[in-house]
Coordinates of C-alpha atoms and ligand atoms in Angstrom, one line a residue:
X1 CA -10.7 22.2 -22.3
X2 CA -13.8 22.9 -24.3
X3 CA -17.1 22.3 -23.3
X4 CA -20.3 22.3 -25.3
X5 CA -23.9 22.5 -24.3
X6 CA -26.6 21.7 -26.1
X7 CA -30.1 22.1 -24.5
X8 CA -32.4 19.4 -24.5
X9 CA -30.6 16.2 -25.4
X10 CA -32.1 12.6 -25.5
X11 CA -34.6 13.7 -22.4
X12 CA -38.0 11.9 -21.6
X13 CA -39.8 13.9 -19.1
X14 CA -42.8 12.5 -17.3
X15 CA -44.5 13.3 -14.2
X16 CA -41.8 12.9 -11.7
X17 CA -39.5 10.3 -13.7
X18 CA -36.7 11.6 -16.0
X19 CA -33.9 9.7 -18.1
X20 CA -30.8 10.0 -19.1
X21 CA -28.7 8.1 -21.4
X22 CA -25.3 7.6 -22.4
X23 CA -24.2 8.8 -25.8
X24 CA -24.3 5.4 -27.0
X25 CA -27.7 4.8 -25.2
X26 CA -26.4 1.7 -23.8
X27 CA -26.5 3.0 -20.2
X28 CA -29.9 4.4 -18.9
X29 CA -30.4 6.4 -15.9
X30 CA -33.8 6.6 -14.6
X31 CA -34.7 9.2 -11.8
X32 CA -38.0 9.1 -10.3
X33 CA -39.2 11.3 -7.4
X34 CA -42.4 9.6 -5.8
X35 CA -44.0 10.6 -2.5
X36 CA -41.5 13.0 -1.6
X37 CA -38.5 10.6 -2.1
X38 CA -36.0 10.5 -5.0
X39 CA -34.6 7.4 -6.3
X40 CA -32.2 6.6 -9.3
X41 CA -31.8 3.1 -11.2
X42 CA -29.2 2.2 -13.7
X43 CA -29.9 -0.2 -16.7
X44 CA -27.1 -1.4 -19.2
X45 CA -28.1 -2.6 -22.6
X46 CA -31.8 -3.5 -20.7
X47 CA -30.4 -4.9 -17.9
X48 CA -30.8 -3.6 -14.4
X49 CA -27.5 -2.7 -12.7
X50 CA -28.7 -0.8 -9.7
X51 CA -31.9 -1.1 -8.5
X52 CA -34.1 2.3 -7.2
X53 CA -31.5 3.8 -4.8
X54 CA -32.1 6.8 -2.8
X55 CA -30.9 10.6 -3.6
X56 CA -30.8 13.4 -1.3
X57 CA -29.1 15.2 1.7
X58 CA -29.8 16.6 5.0
X59 CA -28.4 20.0 5.9
X60 CA -28.8 22.8 8.4
X61 CA -30.5 25.0 5.4
X62 CA -33.1 22.4 4.3
X63 CA -34.1 18.8 4.5
X64 CA -33.5 17.3 1.0
X65 CA -34.2 13.9 1.6
X66 CA -38.1 13.7 1.8
X67 CA -41.2 15.8 0.8
X68 CA -39.3 16.1 -2.7
X69 CA -41.1 17.5 -5.6
X70 CA -39.7 17.3 -9.3
X71 CA -39.5 20.9 -10.4
X72 CA -37.4 21.2 -13.5
X73 CA -34.8 19.2 -15.4
X74 CA -32.5 20.6 -18.2
X75 CA -30.5 18.1 -20.1
X76 CA -27.5 19.0 -22.1
X77 CA -24.1 17.7 -23.4
X78 CA -20.9 17.7 -22.2
X79 CA -17.8 17.2 -23.8
X80 CA -14.1 17.7 -22.7
X81 CA -10.7 16.5 -23.6
X82 CA -7.6 16.8 -21.3
X83 CA -4.1 15.6 -21.0
X84 CA -2.2 14.5 -18.3
X85 CA 0.7 12.5 -17.1
X86 CA 0.9 10.3 -14.1
X87 CA -2.3 8.4 -14.5
X88 CA -3.2 5.3 -16.7
X89 CA -3.7 7.5 -19.8
X90 CA -2.2 10.8 -21.5
X91 CA -5.3 11.9 -23.5
X92 CA -8.7 11.6 -22.3
X93 CA -12.0 12.7 -24.2
X94 CA -14.8 12.7 -22.0
X95 CA -18.5 12.6 -23.6
X96 CA -21.6 12.6 -21.4
X97 CA -24.8 13.3 -21.5
X98 CA -25.7 15.8 -18.5
X99 CA -28.8 16.2 -16.5
X100 CA -29.5 18.8 -14.0
X101 CA -32.8 17.9 -11.9
X102 CA -34.1 20.8 -9.7
X103 CA -35.8 19.6 -6.7
X104 CA -38.1 21.3 -4.2
X105 CA -38.5 20.4 -0.8
X106 CA -41.8 21.1 1.2
X107 CA -40.3 24.4 2.6
X108 CA -40.1 25.3 -1.3
X109 CA -36.2 25.6 -1.0
X110 CA -34.5 23.9 -3.9
X111 CA -31.4 21.5 -4.4
X112 CA -29.9 20.3 -8.0
X113 CA -28.8 17.0 -8.6
X114 CA -26.7 16.5 -11.8
X115 CA -26.0 13.6 -13.4
X116 CA -23.4 12.9 -16.1
X117 CA -23.5 9.9 -18.1
X118 CA -21.0 8.7 -20.1
X119 CA -20.7 5.3 -22.1
X120 CA -19.6 3.7 -19.1
X121 CA -19.5 6.2 -16.3
X122 CA -22.2 8.0 -13.9
X123 CA -21.2 10.8 -12.1
X124 CA -23.6 12.4 -9.8
X125 CA -23.4 15.4 -7.5
X126 CA -25.5 18.0 -5.3
X127 CA -25.8 21.6 -5.6
X128 CA -27.3 24.2 -2.9
X129 CA -28.0 27.7 -4.1
X130 CA -28.1 29.4 -7.4
X131 CA -25.1 31.3 -9.0
X132 CA -26.5 34.9 -8.0
X133 CA -27.7 33.8 -4.5
X134 CA -25.8 35.9 -1.6
X135 CA -22.7 33.8 -0.4
X136 CA -23.6 31.8 2.8
X137 CA -22.6 28.1 4.0
X138 CA -24.0 24.8 4.8
X139 CA -23.5 22.2 7.1
X140 CA -24.4 19.1 5.4
X141 CA -25.2 16.5 8.2
X142 CA -25.5 13.4 6.4
X143 CA -26.6 12.1 2.7
X144 CA -29.2 9.1 1.8
X145 CA -27.3 8.4 -1.3
X146 CA -27.3 5.1 -1.8
X147 CA -25.9 2.1 -4.0
X148 CA -28.5 -1.1 -4.4
X149 CA -27.1 -3.9 -6.2
X150 CA -29.4 -6.7 -7.4
X151 CA -29.5 -10.2 -5.6
X152 CA -26.7 -12.6 -6.1
X153 CA -24.2 -9.8 -6.9
X154 CA -20.8 -10.5 -5.2
X155 CA -18.5 -7.9 -3.5
X156 CA -14.7 -7.2 -3.8
X157 CA -14.5 -4.9 -1.0
X158 CA -12.5 -3.6 2.1
X159 CA -13.8 -2.8 5.5
X160 CA -13.8 0.6 7.4
X161 CA -11.3 0.5 10.1
X162 CA -12.3 1.1 13.6
X163 CA -11.2 4.7 14.6
X164 CA -7.9 4.9 16.6
X165 CA -7.1 1.6 16.1
X166 CA -3.8 0.0 14.4
X167 CA -0.5 1.5 15.1
X168 CA -0.3 4.1 17.6
X169 CA -4.2 4.9 16.7
X170 CA -3.4 6.0 13.0
X171 CA -6.2 4.1 11.6
X172 CA -8.3 4.3 9.6
X173 CA -5.9 4.6 6.8
X174 CA -7.6 2.3 4.2
X175 CA -5.1 -0.7 4.8
X176 CA -7.8 -3.7 6.0
X177 CA -7.2 -5.6 2.6
X178 CA -9.8 -6.3 -0.1
X179 CA -11.9 -9.9 0.2
X180 CA -13.2 -11.4 -3.0
X181 CA -16.4 -12.5 -4.8
X182 CA -18.1 -12.2 -0.9
X183 CA -21.6 -12.2 -0.4
X184 CA -23.4 -8.8 -0.5
X185 CA -25.1 -8.9 2.9
X186 CA -21.8 -10.3 4.8
X187 CA -21.6 -7.4 7.9
X188 CA -18.6 -5.5 7.3
X189 CA -15.8 -6.9 10.0
X190 CA -15.9 -3.7 12.1
X191 CA -19.2 -2.6 11.6
X192 CA -18.4 1.0 9.8
X193 CA -18.8 -0.4 6.2
X194 CA -16.5 -0.2 3.3
X195 CA -14.1 1.8 1.7
X196 CA -13.9 3.5 -1.7
X197 CA -13.5 1.8 -4.5
X198 CA -15.9 -1.1 -4.0
X199 CA -16.1 -3.5 -6.7
X200 CA -19.5 -5.3 -7.8
X201 CA -19.8 -8.6 -9.9
X202 CA -23.3 -8.9 -11.2
X203 CA -22.5 -12.5 -12.3
X204 CA -23.3 -12.5 -16.1
X205 CA -24.6 -9.0 -16.4
X206 CA -21.3 -7.4 -15.8
X207 CA -19.6 -5.1 -13.0
X208 CA -19.8 -2.2 -11.0
X209 CA -17.3 -0.4 -9.9
X210 CA -18.3 2.8 -7.1
X211 CA -16.3 5.6 -5.9
X212 CA -16.1 9.3 -5.1
X213 CA -14.2 12.1 -6.9
X214 CA -13.4 15.6 -6.4
X215 CA -13.1 15.6 -2.6
X216 CA -11.2 18.8 -1.5
X217 CA -11.5 20.9 1.4
X218 CA -14.7 21.6 0.6
X219 CA -16.0 18.2 1.9
X220 CA -15.8 15.1 4.1
X221 CA -14.4 12.0 2.4
X222 CA -17.3 9.6 2.8
X223 CA -17.3 5.7 2.3
X224 CA -20.2 2.8 2.1
X225 CA -22.3 1.8 4.9
X226 CA -23.5 -1.7 5.7
X227 CA -25.4 -3.2 3.1
X228 CA -29.3 -4.1 3.9
X229 CA -31.2 -5.5 1.2
X230 CA -34.1 -2.8 1.3
X231 CA -31.4 0.3 1.3
X232 CA -28.7 -1.0 0.0
X233 CA -25.4 0.8 0.9
X234 CA -25.5 4.4 1.8
X235 CA -23.1 7.1 1.6
X236 CA -21.3 7.1 5.5
X237 CA -19.8 10.1 6.7
X238 CA -16.3 9.9 8.6
X239 CA -16.9 8.3 11.9
X240 CA -17.1 10.5 14.9
X241 CA -14.0 9.0 17.1
X242 CA -11.8 9.7 13.9
X243 CA -8.7 11.6 14.9
X244 CA -8.9 11.0 18.4
X245 CA -12.6 12.8 18.2
X246 CA -10.7 16.1 16.7
X247 CA -13.3 17.8 13.6
X248 CA -16.7 17.3 12.9
X249 CA -17.7 14.6 11.0
X250 CA -20.1 16.6 9.1
X251 CA -19.3 18.9 5.9
X252 CA -19.5 22.5 5.8
X253 CA -19.7 23.8 2.5
X254 CA -19.8 27.1 0.7
X255 CA -23.9 27.7 -0.9
X256 CA -23.5 28.1 -3.8
X257 CA -21.5 24.9 -3.8
X258 CA -21.8 21.6 -4.1
X259 CA -20.7 17.7 -2.9
X260 CA -18.1 15.7 -4.6
X261 CA -19.2 13.3 -7.3
X262 CA -20.1 9.9 -6.6
X263 CA -18.8 7.6 -9.5
X264 CA -20.2 4.5 -11.2
X265 CA -18.4 2.6 -13.6
X266 CA -20.2 -0.4 -15.7
X267 CA -19.4 -2.8 -17.9
X268 CA -20.6 -5.9 -19.2
X269 CA -16.7 -7.2 -18.9
X270 CA -14.0 -5.7 -16.8
X271 CA -12.6 -3.4 -19.5
X272 CA -14.4 -0.2 -18.7
X273 CA -13.7 -1.1 -15.0
X274 CA -9.9 -1.2 -15.5
X275 CA -9.7 1.5 -18.3
X276 CA -12.1 4.2 -16.8
X277 CA -10.8 7.9 -16.2
X278 CA -13.8 9.1 -14.5
X279 CA -12.0 10.4 -11.3
X280 CA -10.5 12.8 -13.6
X281 CA -12.9 13.1 -16.3
X282 CA -15.1 15.7 -13.9
X283 CA -12.3 17.2 -12.0
X284 CA -9.8 20.4 -12.7
X285 CA -7.0 21.5 -11.5
X286 CA -6.9 23.9 -8.7
X287 CA -3.6 25.3 -9.7
X288 CA -0.7 24.9 -12.3
X289 CA 2.6 23.1 -11.6
X290 CA 4.6 25.7 -10.4
X291 CA 7.8 23.6 -11.4
X292 CA 8.1 20.7 -13.9
X293 CA 7.6 17.2 -12.1
X294 CA 9.4 14.9 -13.3
X295 CA 8.0 11.2 -13.0
X296 CA 10.6 8.3 -12.3
X297 CA 11.6 5.4 -10.2
X298 CA 12.8 5.3 -6.3
X299 CA 15.0 3.5 -4.4
X300 CA 14.1 2.6 -1.0
X301 CA 15.9 1.5 1.9
X302 CA 13.0 0.9 4.7
X303 CA 11.2 -1.8 3.1
X304 CA 14.0 -4.5 4.1
X305 CA 16.5 -3.0 5.9
X306 CA 13.9 -1.2 8.3
X307 CA 14.7 1.8 10.7
X308 CA 18.2 1.0 11.3
X309 CA 18.9 2.1 7.9
X310 CA 18.0 5.7 8.3
X311 CA 21.4 6.7 8.7
X312 CA 24.2 8.3 6.1
X313 CA 25.8 5.6 5.3
X314 CA 23.0 3.2 4.3
X315 CA 21.3 6.0 2.5
X316 CA 24.5 6.4 0.5
X317 CA 24.0 3.0 -0.6
X318 CA 20.6 3.2 -1.6
X319 CA 21.6 6.4 -3.9
X320 CA 24.5 5.0 -5.2
X321 CA 22.0 1.9 -6.0
X322 CA 19.6 4.5 -7.6
X323 CA 22.4 6.1 -9.5
X324 CA 23.8 2.8 -10.9
X325 CA 20.1 2.1 -11.9
X326 CA 19.3 5.4 -13.4
X327 CA 16.6 5.9 -11.2
X328 CA 15.4 9.5 -10.4
X329 CA 14.8 9.6 -6.7
X330 CA 15.9 8.0 -3.5
X331 CA 13.3 8.0 -0.6
X332 CA 14.6 8.5 3.0
X333 CA 12.1 7.1 5.5
X334 CA 11.3 7.9 9.0
X335 CA 13.5 9.6 11.7
X336 CA 16.2 10.9 9.5
X337 CA 16.1 14.1 11.1
X338 CA 16.8 12.6 14.5
X339 CA 19.8 10.3 12.7
X340 CA 21.1 11.8 10.3
X341 CA 20.3 15.6 11.0
X342 CA 19.3 18.7 8.7
X343 CA 23.0 19.4 8.1
X344 CA 24.3 16.1 7.1
X345 CA 21.0 15.8 5.0
X346 CA 21.8 18.9 3.0
X347 CA 25.0 17.0 2.1
X348 CA 23.4 13.9 1.5
X349 CA 21.2 15.6 -0.8
X350 CA 24.1 17.2 -2.6
X351 CA 26.0 14.0 -2.9
X352 CA 22.9 12.2 -4.3
X353 CA 22.7 15.2 -7.1
X354 CA 26.1 14.1 -8.1
X355 CA 24.8 10.5 -9.2
X356 CA 21.6 12.2 -10.5
X357 CA 19.5 11.2 -7.9
X358 CA 17.3 13.6 -6.0
X359 CA 15.8 12.8 -2.5
X360 CA 12.6 12.6 -1.3
X361 CA 11.6 12.9 2.6
X362 CA 9.8 11.0 5.3
X363 CA 7.5 13.2 7.4
X364 CA 4.7 12.8 9.9
X365 CA 1.6 14.2 9.5
X366 CA 0.6 14.9 12.8
X367 CA 0.0 17.0 15.6
X368 CA -1.9 15.5 18.4
X369 CA -4.5 13.3 16.0
X370 CA -2.4 10.0 16.8
X371 CA 0.3 8.9 18.9
X372 CA 3.0 7.7 15.9
X373 CA 6.1 8.6 17.6
X374 CA 8.4 8.5 14.4
X375 CA 9.8 12.1 13.5
X376 CA 10.0 14.6 11.9
X377 CA 6.8 15.8 13.7
X378 CA 4.8 18.8 13.9
X379 CA 7.0 20.0 10.8
X380 CA 3.5 19.9 8.4
X381 CA 0.5 20.4 10.7
X382 CA 0.5 24.1 10.4
X383 CA 1.6 27.0 7.6
X384 CA 4.2 28.4 9.5
X385 CA 6.2 25.1 10.2
X386 CA 5.4 23.9 6.4
X387 CA 6.5 27.3 4.8
X388 CA 9.7 27.2 7.0
X389 CA 10.5 23.2 6.4
X390 CA 9.6 23.4 2.8
X391 CA 11.9 26.3 2.0
X392 CA 14.6 24.7 3.7
X393 CA 13.9 21.5 1.7
X394 CA 13.8 23.5 -1.7
X395 CA 17.4 25.0 -0.6
X396 CA 18.6 21.6 0.0
X397 CA 17.4 20.4 -3.4
X398 CA 14.7 17.9 -2.0
X399 CA 12.2 16.6 -4.8
X400 CA 9.3 15.5 -3.0
X401 CA 7.9 14.0 0.4
X402 CA 6.1 11.2 1.7
X403 CA 4.1 12.5 4.3
X404 CA 2.5 9.3 6.5
X405 CA -0.4 8.8 9.5
X406 CA -3.5 11.1 8.8
X407 CA -5.9 8.1 9.8
X408 CA -9.6 10.0 9.0
X409 CA -11.9 11.2 6.3
X410 CA -12.9 14.5 8.3
X411 CA -12.9 17.5 6.4
X412 CA -10.3 18.9 8.8
X413 CA -8.2 16.1 7.8
X414 CA -9.1 16.6 3.9
X415 CA -8.1 20.2 4.7
X416 CA -4.5 19.3 5.6
X417 CA -4.0 17.1 2.6
X418 CA -4.8 20.3 0.6
X419 CA -3.0 22.3 2.6
X420 CA 0.1 20.5 2.2
X421 CA -0.3 19.6 -1.6
X422 CA -0.8 23.8 -2.2
X423 CA 2.2 24.6 -0.1
X424 CA 4.2 21.9 -1.5
X425 CA 3.7 23.3 -5.1
X426 CA 5.1 26.6 -4.1
X427 CA 8.9 24.8 -3.3
X428 CA 8.5 22.2 -6.0
X429 CA 8.1 19.5 -4.1
X430 CA 6.2 16.4 -5.3
X431 CA 3.9 14.5 -2.8
X432 CA 3.1 10.8 -1.8
X433 CA 0.8 10.2 1.1
X434 CA 0.8 6.9 3.3
X435 CA -1.2 6.1 6.3
X436 CA -3.8 8.0 4.4
X437 CA -7.1 7.8 2.8
X438 CA -7.9 7.2 -0.8
X439 CA -6.9 10.1 -3.3
X440 CA -9.9 11.2 -5.0
X441 CA -9.1 13.0 -8.3
X442 CA -6.0 14.6 -7.1
X443 CA -3.7 13.6 -9.3
X444 CA -5.3 15.8 -11.8
X445 CA -6.6 18.9 -9.2
X446 CA -3.2 18.9 -7.3
X447 CA -0.6 18.5 -10.3
X448 CA 2.2 17.5 -7.7
X449 CA 0.4 14.9 -6.1
X450 CA 2.0 11.6 -6.9
X451 CA 0.2 8.9 -5.4
X452 CA -1.0 7.5 -1.9
X453 CA -0.5 4.3 -0.2
X454 CA -4.2 3.3 1.0
X455 CA -4.0 -0.2 0.5
X456 CA -3.0 -3.2 2.5
X457 CA 1.2 -2.4 1.1
X458 CA 4.5 -4.0 0.5
X459 CA 5.2 -3.6 4.1
X460 CA 3.2 -6.1 5.3
X461 CA 4.8 -8.6 2.9
X462 CA 8.0 -7.5 5.1
X463 CA 6.1 -7.7 8.3
X464 CA 4.5 -11.1 8.4
X465 CA 4.5 -14.4 5.8
X466 CA 0.7 -14.2 5.7
X467 CA 1.1 -11.0 3.6
X468 CA 3.6 -12.4 1.8
X469 CA 1.2 -15.3 0.4
X470 CA -1.5 -12.8 -0.4
X471 CA 0.5 -10.8 -2.5
X472 CA -0.1 -12.5 -5.6
X473 CA -4.0 -11.9 -4.8
X474 CA -3.6 -8.5 -3.9
X475 CA -1.8 -7.4 -7.0
X476 CA -4.2 -9.1 -9.8
X477 CA -6.9 -7.7 -7.6
X478 CA -5.9 -3.7 -7.3
X479 CA -5.7 -3.5 -11.1
X480 CA -9.6 -3.7 -11.1
X481 CA -10.5 -1.4 -8.0
X482 CA -8.1 0.3 -5.8
X483 CA -5.9 1.0 -8.5
X484 CA -8.3 1.9 -11.3
X485 CA -9.5 4.8 -9.6
X486 CA -6.3 6.5 -8.2
X487 CA -2.6 5.9 -8.4
X488 CA -1.1 3.9 -5.9
X489 CA 2.0 3.6 -3.6
X490 CA 2.4 -0.1 -3.3
X491 CA 5.9 0.5 -2.1
X492 CA 8.2 -1.6 -4.4
X493 CA 9.0 -4.0 -6.9
X494 CA 10.9 -6.7 -4.7
X495 CA 13.8 -8.6 -5.8
X496 CA 14.9 -9.9 -2.4
X497 CA 14.0 -13.3 -2.2
X498 CA 14.0 -13.1 1.4
X499 CA 12.6 -10.5 3.7
X500 CA 15.8 -9.9 5.2
X501 CA 19.1 -7.7 4.9
X502 CA 21.0 -10.9 4.3
X503 CA 18.7 -12.0 2.0
X504 CA 18.9 -15.4 3.8
X505 CA 16.7 -15.1 6.9
X506 CA 13.4 -14.3 7.9
X507 CA 10.4 -15.6 5.2
X508 CA 10.8 -16.2 1.4
X509 CA 8.7 -14.1 -1.0
X510 CA 6.2 -16.0 -2.4
X511 CA 6.3 -14.5 -6.6
X512 CA 9.0 -15.2 -9.1
X513 CA 11.3 -12.3 -10.2
X514 CA 8.9 -12.0 -13.4
X515 CA 5.7 -11.6 -11.4
X516 CA 7.9 -8.7 -9.4
X517 CA 9.4 -7.1 -13.1
X518 CA 5.6 -7.4 -14.3
X519 CA 4.1 -5.7 -11.4
X520 CA 5.9 -2.9 -11.7
X521 CA 3.9 -2.3 -15.2
X522 CA 0.8 -3.5 -13.4
X523 CA 1.0 -1.4 -10.3
X524 CA 0.4 2.5 -11.6
X525 CA 1.9 5.3 -9.9
X526 CA 4.0 8.4 -11.7
X527 CA 7.2 7.9 -9.3
X528 CA 7.3 3.8 -9.2
X529 CA 9.2 2.4 -5.9
X530 CA 11.6 -0.3 -7.0
X531 CA 12.3 -1.8 -3.6
X532 CA 15.7 -3.6 -4.9
X533 CA 18.6 -3.9 -2.2
X534 CA 22.1 -3.1 -2.9
X535 CA 23.0 -6.7 -3.0
X536 CA 20.6 -7.1 -5.7
X537 CA 22.8 -5.5 -8.3
X538 CA 24.9 -8.6 -8.4
X539 CA 23.0 -11.6 -7.6
X540 CA 20.2 -10.7 -10.2
X541 CA 20.7 -12.0 -14.0
X542 CA 21.9 -9.0 -16.2
X543 CA 18.4 -9.7 -18.0
X544 CA 16.6 -8.4 -15.0
X545 CA 19.1 -5.7 -14.2
X546 CA 18.3 -4.4 -17.6
X547 CA 14.8 -4.6 -17.5
X548 CA 14.3 -2.4 -14.3
X549 CA 16.8 -0.2 -15.6
X550 CA 14.4 0.6 -18.3
X551 CA 11.0 0.4 -16.3
X552 CA 8.8 3.1 -17.4
X553 CA 6.4 4.9 -14.8
X554 CA 4.3 7.0 -17.0
X555 CA 1.7 5.9 -19.5
X556 CA -0.2 7.2 -22.5
X557 CA -2.6 4.7 -22.7
X558 CA -3.6 1.5 -20.5
X559 CA -5.7 -0.9 -22.5
X560 CA -7.3 -4.0 -20.2
X561 CA -6.4 -7.6 -22.4
X562 CA -7.4 -10.3 -19.7
X563 CA -7.9 -11.3 -16.2
X564 CA -10.6 -11.7 -13.2
X565 CA -9.8 -10.1 -10.0
X566 CA -8.0 -11.7 -7.5
X567 CA -7.0 -14.3 -9.8
X568 CA -4.6 -12.9 -13.0
X569 CA -4.4 -10.2 -14.8
X570 CA -3.2 -8.9 -18.0
X571 CA -2.6 -4.9 -19.2
X572 CA -1.2 -3.6 -21.9
X573 CA 0.4 0.2 -21.1
X574 CA 2.0 2.0 -23.6
X575 CA 5.1 4.4 -23.0
X576 CA 5.7 6.7 -25.8
X577 CA 5.4 4.6 -28.7
X578 CA 6.3 1.1 -26.9
X579 CA 3.7 -1.2 -25.7
X580 CA 4.4 -3.1 -22.7
X581 CA 2.1 -5.9 -21.7
X582 CA 2.3 -7.5 -18.6
X583 CA 0.7 -10.3 -16.7
X584 CA 0.4 -11.6 -13.1
X585 CA -0.7 -15.1 -12.0
X586 CA -2.3 -15.6 -8.4
X587 CA -3.7 -19.1 -9.1
X588 CA -2.1 -22.4 -8.0
X589 CA -1.5 -23.8 -11.4
X590 CA 0.6 -22.4 -14.7
X591 CA -1.6 -20.5 -16.8
X592 CA -1.4 -20.5 -20.8
X593 CA -3.0 -17.7 -22.5
X594 CA -4.0 -16.8 -25.9
X595 CA -4.4 -13.2 -25.9
X596 CA -5.6 -10.6 -28.5
X597 CA -3.4 -7.6 -29.1
X598 CA -5.0 -5.6 -31.7
X599 CA -2.5 -2.9 -31.0
X600 CA 0.4 -5.0 -32.6
X601 CA 0.7 -5.5 -36.2
X602 CA 1.2 -9.2 -37.1
X603 CA 4.8 -10.2 -37.4
X604 CA 6.0 -7.9 -34.6
X605 CA 9.0 -8.8 -32.9
X606 CA 8.5 -8.7 -29.1
X607 CA 11.0 -9.6 -26.1
X608 CA 9.5 -11.7 -23.9
X609 CA 10.2 -12.4 -20.2
X610 CA 9.2 -15.5 -18.4
X611 CA 10.0 -17.6 -15.5
X612 CA 12.2 -20.3 -15.4
X613 CA 12.0 -23.3 -12.8
X614 CA 14.5 -21.5 -10.6
X615 CA 12.5 -18.1 -10.3
X616 CA 14.6 -15.8 -12.4
X617 CA 13.7 -14.6 -15.6
X618 CA 14.3 -15.8 -19.2
X619 CA 14.4 -13.5 -22.1
X620 CA 13.3 -14.9 -25.4
X621 CA 11.4 -13.5 -28.2
X622 CA 8.1 -13.9 -29.7
X623 CA 6.2 -13.3 -32.8
X624 CA 2.8 -11.4 -33.0
X625 CA 0.5 -14.0 -34.9
X626 CA -2.7 -13.3 -36.9
X627 CA -4.8 -10.6 -35.6
X628 CA -2.5 -9.5 -32.9
X629 CA -2.5 -13.2 -31.4
X630 CA 0.2 -14.5 -29.1
X631 CA 0.6 -17.2 -26.7
X632 CA 1.9 -16.7 -23.0
X633 CA 2.6 -18.9 -20.0
X634 CA 2.7 -17.8 -16.5
X635 CA 3.6 -19.9 -13.5
X636 CA 1.8 -19.8 -10.3
X637 CA 2.6 -16.7 -8.6
X638 CA 4.4 -15.9 -11.6
X639 CA 4.1 -13.4 -14.7
X640 CA 5.4 -12.2 -17.9
X641 CA 6.3 -9.0 -19.6
X642 CA 6.1 -8.6 -23.6
X643 CA 7.4 -5.3 -24.9
Ligands
CA1 CA1 1.1 1.9 5.8

């Protein structure tokens, strides 16, 4: 990591107005302080992308929402480069112009607003106190930070849930689903606004993706309020009723100290939206990985065999399946403590290791914050219980945990995520969260963090046919939004034709086999769930099994090729030196696309997986044409893969 600071870079100071531009000068942020109110606005290539929107926060050591004057501003340049596995890109170079605005309120108290502006991303945050101040703390009661999009903008957003709703009062857990191309003024479904990330389409002018990063135990996770044309959408703090009313809705920070970063990614087209690395560019790891954490794939019985499968013999079947597929992990879901027990789990873990597979175990996060009855309970919510449990896991050779049912964004809950991750690192455990909040830069901050659910996930495809019908819509939307800003445990490449153990009863899957195989490339997480079933080994054509055996889960690079959120998507991802180009089609008609793949030389021979009429994959070959052009076809609810 290398940081350069060059003072007074590309800075124009006028009375109460400061501008900071991206290194390529296309992206401009204008900050204005007038009548005591601080606002920022954003233009890209001269086009207004964010209208003047408020800056400021209210704390118990000062009101920094009004009565503000601009005291000073300091510009510098920030460059850094870093490597990380586990997200869309291995090596990132971050180059931004930085602006620190020093604002003073009517009591002569100061706050610093920091903007980082790279070619397609903006990050801003607030700092209270100066480096050599006596340490103290402050209660952040709320923020007026807002985002006003131009008229005519359409939205790709997901509502914040009613606290204590859903399965055994476990919500909110970012599982309400996204709508697409909706009017901006629409009132949110539950009156609590919208969760991050939120994607906005400004017609011909481009796209804006809004998120948050760097949220650790030092703050609440926030969301967006409902829109008003005057005020836009404001940063909203957690709802009082979350976690059964436990915990505060405000944040407590150390002073000197700062808030998380709010991020805005801007593109004339969708390329910067899909390829952004802003959640990781502006955060640092909190600790070193204490062990070498391996990416991989896992099998999972619960998706289709459900609760009854959490027994020794059924788990042996899924371990054997993982072993035959060459997968690294098998996830044993809820109630294993009751149905298998700790002693037999040690035996099961040993058995798995003889097959080259390591187990991951499900845990309930609670506590008394919800009523979710699944066990093991009360094992991860206190330090003492955690240490004991994790020590046992380490001795039993367990590789990781999936912790479920958090239900809230209050600081007390963020602290629990943080504590679980830190302790898990001591015992070599990788961590997946379910029933949870959006991770905010966590893949980099916590090196043993893998991915979170925080999405209307595969379990719903099992639960109801409506979700099976909307699966192609969801999976063609997430690369532009939810999965662009954080790894996502969607919970499985599904190969059963029917959502049942006998693969004949209940409702059918609505996607083709190639759609599912391609979804394993499109959906990004470093430990990918392949929710194939033991019966699939004998049912699927060899070409599909072979592909799934070799499915990578880490990517050196990700390039957006084509698509529109909720309609279709084509991404190119590179694993080691090999490119995987995958497409998903959620539309009713077949799609023929002529793709430009500049990363491939003319004449390169590629394996081409596409859908046959019977829904199975067919493997043919395809040669790359002039300037990297290829022609591919996708059936409705189908896909393709080139590699
Ligand atoms: Ca869930």
